[in-house]
mmCIF file of N, CA and C in Angstrom:
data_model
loop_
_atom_site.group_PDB
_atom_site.id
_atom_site.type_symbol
_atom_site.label_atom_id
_atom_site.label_comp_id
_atom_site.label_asym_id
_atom_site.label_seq_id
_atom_site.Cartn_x
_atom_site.Cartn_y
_atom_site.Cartn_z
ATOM 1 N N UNK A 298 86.455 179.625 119.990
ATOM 2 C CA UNK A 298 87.212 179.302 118.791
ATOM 3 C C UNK A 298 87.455 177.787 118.760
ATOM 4 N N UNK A 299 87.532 177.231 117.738
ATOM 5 C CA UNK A 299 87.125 175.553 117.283
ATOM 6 C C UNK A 299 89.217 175.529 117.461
ATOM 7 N N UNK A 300 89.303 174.650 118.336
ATOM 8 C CA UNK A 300 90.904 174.174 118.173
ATOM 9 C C UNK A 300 91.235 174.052 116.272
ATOM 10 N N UNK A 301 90.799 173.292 115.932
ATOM 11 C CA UNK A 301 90.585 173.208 114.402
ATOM 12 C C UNK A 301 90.027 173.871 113.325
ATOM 13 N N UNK A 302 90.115 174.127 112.506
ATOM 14 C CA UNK A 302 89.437 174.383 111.299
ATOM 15 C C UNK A 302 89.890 174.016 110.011
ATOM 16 N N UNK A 303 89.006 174.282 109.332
ATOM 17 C CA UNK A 303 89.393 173.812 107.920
ATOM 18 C C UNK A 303 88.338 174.146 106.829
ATOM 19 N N UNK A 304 88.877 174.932 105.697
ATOM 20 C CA UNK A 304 88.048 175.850 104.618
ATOM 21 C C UNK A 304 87.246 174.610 103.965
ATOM 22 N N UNK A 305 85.883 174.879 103.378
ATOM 23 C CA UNK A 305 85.593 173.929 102.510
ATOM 24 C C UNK A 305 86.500 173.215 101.310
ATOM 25 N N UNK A 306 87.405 174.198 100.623
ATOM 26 C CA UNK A 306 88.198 173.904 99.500
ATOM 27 C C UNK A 306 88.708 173.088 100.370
ATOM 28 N N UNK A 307 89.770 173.383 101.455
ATOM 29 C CA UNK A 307 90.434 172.329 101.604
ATOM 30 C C UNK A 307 89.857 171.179 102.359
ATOM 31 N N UNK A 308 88.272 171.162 102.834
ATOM 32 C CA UNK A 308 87.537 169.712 103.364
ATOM 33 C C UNK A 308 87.794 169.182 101.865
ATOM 34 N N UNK A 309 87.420 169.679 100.717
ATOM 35 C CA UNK A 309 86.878 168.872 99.814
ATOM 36 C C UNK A 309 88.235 168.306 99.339
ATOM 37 N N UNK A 310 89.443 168.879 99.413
ATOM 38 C CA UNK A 310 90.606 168.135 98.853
ATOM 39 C C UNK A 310 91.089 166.911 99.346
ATOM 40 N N UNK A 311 91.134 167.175 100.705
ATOM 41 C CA UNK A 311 91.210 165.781 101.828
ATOM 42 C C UNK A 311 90.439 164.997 101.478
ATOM 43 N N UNK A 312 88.946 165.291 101.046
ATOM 44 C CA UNK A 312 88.282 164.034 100.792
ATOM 45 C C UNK A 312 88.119 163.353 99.678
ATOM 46 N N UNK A 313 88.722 163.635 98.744
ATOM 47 C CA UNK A 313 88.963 163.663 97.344
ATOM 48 C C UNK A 313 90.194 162.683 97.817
ATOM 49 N N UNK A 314 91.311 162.840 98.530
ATOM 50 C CA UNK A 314 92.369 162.699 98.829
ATOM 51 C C UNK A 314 91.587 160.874 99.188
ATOM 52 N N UNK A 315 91.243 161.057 100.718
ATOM 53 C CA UNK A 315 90.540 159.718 101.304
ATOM 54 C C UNK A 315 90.298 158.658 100.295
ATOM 55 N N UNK A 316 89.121 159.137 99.368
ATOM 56 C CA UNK A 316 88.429 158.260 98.748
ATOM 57 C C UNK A 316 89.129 158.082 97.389
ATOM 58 N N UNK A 317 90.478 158.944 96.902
ATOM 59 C CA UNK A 317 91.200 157.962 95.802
ATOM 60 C C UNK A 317 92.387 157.284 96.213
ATOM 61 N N UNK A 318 92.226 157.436 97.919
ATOM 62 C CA UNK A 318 93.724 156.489 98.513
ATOM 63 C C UNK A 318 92.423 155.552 98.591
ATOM 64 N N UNK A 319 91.015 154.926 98.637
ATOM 65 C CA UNK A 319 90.532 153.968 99.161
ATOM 66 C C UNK A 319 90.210 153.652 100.070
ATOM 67 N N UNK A 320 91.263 153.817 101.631
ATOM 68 C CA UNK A 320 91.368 153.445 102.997
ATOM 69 C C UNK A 320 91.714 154.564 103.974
ATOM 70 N N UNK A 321 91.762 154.813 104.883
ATOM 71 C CA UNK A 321 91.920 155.411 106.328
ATOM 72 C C UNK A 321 90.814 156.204 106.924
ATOM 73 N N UNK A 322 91.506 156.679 108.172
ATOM 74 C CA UNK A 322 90.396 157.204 109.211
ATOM 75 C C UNK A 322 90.681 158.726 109.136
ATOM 76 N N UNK A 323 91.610 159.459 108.117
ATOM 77 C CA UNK A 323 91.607 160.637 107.910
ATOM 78 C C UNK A 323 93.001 161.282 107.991
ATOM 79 N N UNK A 324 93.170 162.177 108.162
ATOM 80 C CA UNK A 324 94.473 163.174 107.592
ATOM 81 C C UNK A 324 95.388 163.606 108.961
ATOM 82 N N UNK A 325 96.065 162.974 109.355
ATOM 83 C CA UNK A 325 97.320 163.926 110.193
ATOM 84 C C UNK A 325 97.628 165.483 109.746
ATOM 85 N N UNK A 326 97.675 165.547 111.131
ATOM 86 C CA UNK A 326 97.972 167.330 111.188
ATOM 87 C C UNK A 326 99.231 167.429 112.543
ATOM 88 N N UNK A 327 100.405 167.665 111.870
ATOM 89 C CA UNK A 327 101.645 167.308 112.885
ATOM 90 C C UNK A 327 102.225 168.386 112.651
ATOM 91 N N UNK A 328 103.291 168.115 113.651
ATOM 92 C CA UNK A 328 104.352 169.057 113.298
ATOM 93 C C UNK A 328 105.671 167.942 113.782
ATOM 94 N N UNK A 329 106.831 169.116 113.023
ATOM 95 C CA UNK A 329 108.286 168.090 112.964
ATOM 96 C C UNK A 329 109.149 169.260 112.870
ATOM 97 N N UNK A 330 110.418 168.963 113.981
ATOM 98 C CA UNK A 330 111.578 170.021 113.636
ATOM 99 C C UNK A 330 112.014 169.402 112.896
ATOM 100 N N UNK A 331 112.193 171.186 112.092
ATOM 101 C CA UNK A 331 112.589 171.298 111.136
ATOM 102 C C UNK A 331 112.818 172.924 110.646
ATOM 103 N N UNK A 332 113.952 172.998 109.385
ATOM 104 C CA UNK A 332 113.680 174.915 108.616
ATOM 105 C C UNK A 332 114.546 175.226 109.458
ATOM 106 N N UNK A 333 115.003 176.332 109.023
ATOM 107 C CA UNK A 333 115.334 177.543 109.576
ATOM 108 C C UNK A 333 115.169 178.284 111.143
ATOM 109 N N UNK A 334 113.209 177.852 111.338
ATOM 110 C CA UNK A 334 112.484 178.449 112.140
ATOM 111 C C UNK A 334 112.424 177.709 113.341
ATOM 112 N N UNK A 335 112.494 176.828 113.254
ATOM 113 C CA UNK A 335 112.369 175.486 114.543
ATOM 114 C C UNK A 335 111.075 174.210 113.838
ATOM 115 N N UNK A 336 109.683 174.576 113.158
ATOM 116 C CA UNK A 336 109.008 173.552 113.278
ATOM 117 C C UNK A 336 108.402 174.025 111.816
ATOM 118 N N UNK A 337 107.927 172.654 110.996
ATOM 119 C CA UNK A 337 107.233 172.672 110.104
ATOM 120 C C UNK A 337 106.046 171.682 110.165
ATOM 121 N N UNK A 338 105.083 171.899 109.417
ATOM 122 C CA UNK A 338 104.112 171.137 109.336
ATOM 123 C C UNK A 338 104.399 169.778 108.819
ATOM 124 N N UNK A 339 103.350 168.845 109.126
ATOM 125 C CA UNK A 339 102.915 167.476 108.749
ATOM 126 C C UNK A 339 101.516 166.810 108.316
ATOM 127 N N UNK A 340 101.878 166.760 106.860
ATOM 128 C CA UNK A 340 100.213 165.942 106.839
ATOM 129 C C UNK A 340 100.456 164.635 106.193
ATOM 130 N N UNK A 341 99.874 163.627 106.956
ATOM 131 C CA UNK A 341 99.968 162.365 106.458
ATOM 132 C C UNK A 341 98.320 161.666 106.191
ATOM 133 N N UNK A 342 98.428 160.766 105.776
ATOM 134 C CA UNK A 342 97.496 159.583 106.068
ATOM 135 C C UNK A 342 96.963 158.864 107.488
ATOM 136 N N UNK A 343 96.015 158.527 107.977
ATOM 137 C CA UNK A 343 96.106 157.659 109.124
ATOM 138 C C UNK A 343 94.987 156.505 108.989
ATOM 139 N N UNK A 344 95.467 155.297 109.225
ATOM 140 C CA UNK A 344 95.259 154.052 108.594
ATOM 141 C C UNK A 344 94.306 154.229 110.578
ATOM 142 N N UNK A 345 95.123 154.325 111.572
ATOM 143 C CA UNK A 345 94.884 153.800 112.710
ATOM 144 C C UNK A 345 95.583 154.576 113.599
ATOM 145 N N UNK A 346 94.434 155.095 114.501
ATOM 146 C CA UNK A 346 94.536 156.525 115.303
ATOM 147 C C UNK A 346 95.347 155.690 116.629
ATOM 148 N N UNK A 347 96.277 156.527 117.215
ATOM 149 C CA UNK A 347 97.197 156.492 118.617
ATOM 150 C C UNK A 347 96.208 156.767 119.593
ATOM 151 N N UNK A 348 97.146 156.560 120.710
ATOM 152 C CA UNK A 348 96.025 156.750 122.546
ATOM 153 C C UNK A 348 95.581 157.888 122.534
ATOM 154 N N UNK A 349 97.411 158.566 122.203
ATOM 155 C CA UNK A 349 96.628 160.433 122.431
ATOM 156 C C UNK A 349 96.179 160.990 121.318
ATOM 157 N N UNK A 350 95.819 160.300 120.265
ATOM 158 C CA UNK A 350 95.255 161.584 119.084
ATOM 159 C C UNK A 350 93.984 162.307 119.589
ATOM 160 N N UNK A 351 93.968 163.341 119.065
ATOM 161 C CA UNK A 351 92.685 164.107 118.655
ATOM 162 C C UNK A 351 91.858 164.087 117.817
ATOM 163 N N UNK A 352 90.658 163.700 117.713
ATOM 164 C CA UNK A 352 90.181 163.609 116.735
ATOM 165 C C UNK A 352 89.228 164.863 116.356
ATOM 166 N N UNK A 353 89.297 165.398 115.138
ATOM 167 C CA UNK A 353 88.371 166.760 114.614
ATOM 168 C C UNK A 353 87.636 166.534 113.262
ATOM 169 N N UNK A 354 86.259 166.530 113.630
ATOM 170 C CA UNK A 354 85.221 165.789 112.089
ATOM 171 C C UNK A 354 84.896 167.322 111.536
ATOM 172 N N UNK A 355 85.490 167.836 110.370
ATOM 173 C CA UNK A 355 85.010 168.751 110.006
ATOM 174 C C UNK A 355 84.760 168.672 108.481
ATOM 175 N N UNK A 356 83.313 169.272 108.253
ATOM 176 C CA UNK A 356 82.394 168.986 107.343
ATOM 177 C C UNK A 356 82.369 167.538 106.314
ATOM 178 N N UNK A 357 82.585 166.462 107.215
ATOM 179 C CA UNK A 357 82.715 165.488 107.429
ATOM 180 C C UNK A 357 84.121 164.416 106.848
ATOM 181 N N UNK A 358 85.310 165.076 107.359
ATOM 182 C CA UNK A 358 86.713 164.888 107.040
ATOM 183 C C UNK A 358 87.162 164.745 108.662
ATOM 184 N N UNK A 359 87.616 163.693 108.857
ATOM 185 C CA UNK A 359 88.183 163.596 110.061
ATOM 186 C C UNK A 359 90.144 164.147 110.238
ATOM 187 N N UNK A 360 90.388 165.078 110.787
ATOM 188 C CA UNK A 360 91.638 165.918 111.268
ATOM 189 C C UNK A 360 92.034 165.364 112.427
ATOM 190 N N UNK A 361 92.882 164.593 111.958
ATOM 191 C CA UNK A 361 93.715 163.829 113.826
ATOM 192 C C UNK A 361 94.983 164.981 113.718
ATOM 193 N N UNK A 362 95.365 164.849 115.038
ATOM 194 C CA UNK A 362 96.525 165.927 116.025
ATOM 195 C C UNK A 362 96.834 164.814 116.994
ATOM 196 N N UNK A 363 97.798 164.887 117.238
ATOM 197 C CA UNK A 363 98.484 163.960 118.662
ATOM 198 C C UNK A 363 98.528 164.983 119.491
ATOM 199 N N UNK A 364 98.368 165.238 120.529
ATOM 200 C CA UNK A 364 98.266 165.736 121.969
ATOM 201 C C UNK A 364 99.852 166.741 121.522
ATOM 202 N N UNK A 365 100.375 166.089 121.241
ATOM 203 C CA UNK A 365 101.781 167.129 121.909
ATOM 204 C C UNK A 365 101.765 168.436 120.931
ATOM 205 N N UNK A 366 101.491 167.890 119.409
ATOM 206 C CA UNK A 366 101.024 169.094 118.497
ATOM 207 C C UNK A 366 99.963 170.692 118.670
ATOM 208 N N UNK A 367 99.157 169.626 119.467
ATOM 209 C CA UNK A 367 98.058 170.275 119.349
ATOM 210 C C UNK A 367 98.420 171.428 120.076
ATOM 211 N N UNK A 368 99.057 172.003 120.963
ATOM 212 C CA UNK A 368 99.625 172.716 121.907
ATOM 213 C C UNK A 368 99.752 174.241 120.700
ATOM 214 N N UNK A 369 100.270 173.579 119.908
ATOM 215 C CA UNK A 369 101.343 174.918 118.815
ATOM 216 C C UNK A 369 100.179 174.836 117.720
ATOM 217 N N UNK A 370 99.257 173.772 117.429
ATOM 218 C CA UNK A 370 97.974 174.005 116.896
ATOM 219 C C UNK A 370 96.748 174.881 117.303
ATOM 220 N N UNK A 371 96.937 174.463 117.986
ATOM 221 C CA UNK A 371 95.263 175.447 118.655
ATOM 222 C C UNK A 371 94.646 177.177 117.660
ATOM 223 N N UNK A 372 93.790 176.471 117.157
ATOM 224 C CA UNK A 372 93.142 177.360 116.444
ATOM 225 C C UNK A 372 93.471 177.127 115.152
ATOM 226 N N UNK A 373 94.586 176.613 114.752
ATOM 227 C CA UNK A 373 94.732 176.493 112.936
ATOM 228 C C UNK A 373 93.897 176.566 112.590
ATOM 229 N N UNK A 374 93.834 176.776 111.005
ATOM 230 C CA UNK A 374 93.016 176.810 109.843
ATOM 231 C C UNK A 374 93.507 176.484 108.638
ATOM 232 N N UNK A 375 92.861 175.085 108.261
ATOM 233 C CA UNK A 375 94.047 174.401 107.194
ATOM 234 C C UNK A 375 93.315 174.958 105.920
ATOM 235 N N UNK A 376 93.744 175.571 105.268
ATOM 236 C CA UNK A 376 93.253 175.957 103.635
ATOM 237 C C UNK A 376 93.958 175.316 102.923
ATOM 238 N N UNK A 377 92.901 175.143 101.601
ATOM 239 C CA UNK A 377 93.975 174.779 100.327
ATOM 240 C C UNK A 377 93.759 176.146 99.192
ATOM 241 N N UNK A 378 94.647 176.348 98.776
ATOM 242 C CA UNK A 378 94.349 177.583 97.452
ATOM 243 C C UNK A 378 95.404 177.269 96.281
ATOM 244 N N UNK A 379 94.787 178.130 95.484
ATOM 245 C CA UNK A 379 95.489 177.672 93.973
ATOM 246 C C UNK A 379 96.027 179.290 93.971
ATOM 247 N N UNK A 380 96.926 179.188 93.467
ATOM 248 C CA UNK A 380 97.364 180.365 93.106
ATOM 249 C C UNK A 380 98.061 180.519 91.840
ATOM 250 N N UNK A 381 97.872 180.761 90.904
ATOM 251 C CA UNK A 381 98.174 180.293 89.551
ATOM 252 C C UNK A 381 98.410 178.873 88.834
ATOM 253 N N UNK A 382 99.771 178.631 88.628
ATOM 254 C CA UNK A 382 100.074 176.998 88.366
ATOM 255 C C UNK A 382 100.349 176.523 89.786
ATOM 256 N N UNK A 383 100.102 177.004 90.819
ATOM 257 C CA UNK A 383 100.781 176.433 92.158
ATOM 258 C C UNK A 383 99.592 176.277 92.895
ATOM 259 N N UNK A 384 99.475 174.988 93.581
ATOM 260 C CA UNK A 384 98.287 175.012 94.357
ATOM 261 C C UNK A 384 98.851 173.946 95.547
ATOM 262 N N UNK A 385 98.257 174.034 96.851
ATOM 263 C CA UNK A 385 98.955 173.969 98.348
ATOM 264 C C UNK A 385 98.083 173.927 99.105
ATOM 265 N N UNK A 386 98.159 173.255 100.469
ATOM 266 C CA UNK A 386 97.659 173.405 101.640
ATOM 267 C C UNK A 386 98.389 174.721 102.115
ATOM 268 N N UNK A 387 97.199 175.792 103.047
ATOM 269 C CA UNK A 387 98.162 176.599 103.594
ATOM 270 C C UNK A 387 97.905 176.330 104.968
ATOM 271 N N UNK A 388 98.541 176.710 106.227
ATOM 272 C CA UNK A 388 98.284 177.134 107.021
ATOM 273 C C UNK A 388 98.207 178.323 107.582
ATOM 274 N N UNK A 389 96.870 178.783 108.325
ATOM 275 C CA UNK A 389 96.859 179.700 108.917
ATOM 276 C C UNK A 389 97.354 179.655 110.795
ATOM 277 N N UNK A 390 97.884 179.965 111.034
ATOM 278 C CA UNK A 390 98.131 179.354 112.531
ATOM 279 C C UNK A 390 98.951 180.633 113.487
ATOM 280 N N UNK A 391 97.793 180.987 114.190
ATOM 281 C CA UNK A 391 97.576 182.314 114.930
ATOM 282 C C UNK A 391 98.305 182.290 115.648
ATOM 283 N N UNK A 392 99.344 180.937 116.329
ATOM 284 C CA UNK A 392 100.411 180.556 117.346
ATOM 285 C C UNK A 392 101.839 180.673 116.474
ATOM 286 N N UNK A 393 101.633 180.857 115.176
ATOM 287 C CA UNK A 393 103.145 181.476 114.651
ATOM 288 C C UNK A 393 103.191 183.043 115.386
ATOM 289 N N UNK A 394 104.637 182.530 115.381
ATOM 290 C CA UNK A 394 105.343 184.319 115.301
ATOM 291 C C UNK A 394 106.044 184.694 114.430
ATOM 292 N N UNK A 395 106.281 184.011 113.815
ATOM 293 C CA UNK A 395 107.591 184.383 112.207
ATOM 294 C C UNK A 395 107.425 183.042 111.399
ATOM 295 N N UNK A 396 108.140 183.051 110.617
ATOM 296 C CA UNK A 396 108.290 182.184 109.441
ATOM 297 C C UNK A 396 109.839 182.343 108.838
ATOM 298 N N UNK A 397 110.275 181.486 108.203
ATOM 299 C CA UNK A 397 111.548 181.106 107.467
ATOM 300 C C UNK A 397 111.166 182.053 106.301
ATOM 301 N N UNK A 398 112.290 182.675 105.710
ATOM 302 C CA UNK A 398 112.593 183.580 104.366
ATOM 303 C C UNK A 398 111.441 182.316 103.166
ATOM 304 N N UNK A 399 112.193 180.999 103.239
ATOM 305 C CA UNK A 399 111.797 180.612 102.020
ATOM 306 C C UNK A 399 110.030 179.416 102.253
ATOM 307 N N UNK A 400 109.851 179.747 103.911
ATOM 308 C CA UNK A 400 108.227 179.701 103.509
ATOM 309 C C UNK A 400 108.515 178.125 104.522
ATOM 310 N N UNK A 401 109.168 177.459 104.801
ATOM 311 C CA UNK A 401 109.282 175.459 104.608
ATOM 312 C C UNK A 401 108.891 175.778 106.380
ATOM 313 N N UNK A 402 109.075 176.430 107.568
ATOM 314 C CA UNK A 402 109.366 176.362 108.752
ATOM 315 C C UNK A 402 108.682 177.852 109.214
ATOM 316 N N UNK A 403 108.901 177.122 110.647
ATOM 317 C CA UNK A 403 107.377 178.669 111.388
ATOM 318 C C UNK A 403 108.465 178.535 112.541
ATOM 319 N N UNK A 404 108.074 179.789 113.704
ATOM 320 C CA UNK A 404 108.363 179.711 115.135
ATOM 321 C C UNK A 404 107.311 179.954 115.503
ATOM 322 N N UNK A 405 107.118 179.695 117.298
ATOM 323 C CA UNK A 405 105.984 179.911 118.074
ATOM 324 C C UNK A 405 106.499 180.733 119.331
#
């Protein structure tokens, strides 16, 4: 199993994303306490990768993780889907055990 993944919809949003910000080396994939649950996700920009990142090139979108994340990552699967007027990154992440009532926070 690929520590990473990521659906085509959502390669193609990230890169859509990249090339109308202009600049960086690709998309943070973090986590941050936070919620209800203990931890929520993080996706940022990254101009300029740290000692410990990870780096993950998938279908040619680069996915950085910092070492300490990656722990409660392992195996994700970042989707994006539309679901009527609402459209989102989801995560799939086989290292949850529950989730918050209103969706914002996970446990592991």
């Amino acid at each position: 199993m690929a520590a990473i993944s990521m659906t085509p919809a959502a390669a193609d949003r990230v890169r859509t994303f990249l090339q109308n910000r202009g600049k960086g080396v690709g998309l943070r994939l973090g986590l941050k306490t936070s919620g209800c649950s203990g931890m929520a996700y993080v996706l940022e920009f990254v101009d300029e990768l740290n000692e410990d990142d990870e780096v993950f090139e998938i279908d040619g979108v680069n996915i950085i993780v910092d070492a300490k994340s990656l722990i409660y990552l392992q195996g994700i699967e970042l989707d994006f889907v539309k679901e009527g007027l609402n459209e989102g990154f989801k995560f799939n992440n086989p290292n949850a055990k529950g989730e918050c009532g209103c969706g914002e926070s996970f446990t592991v």
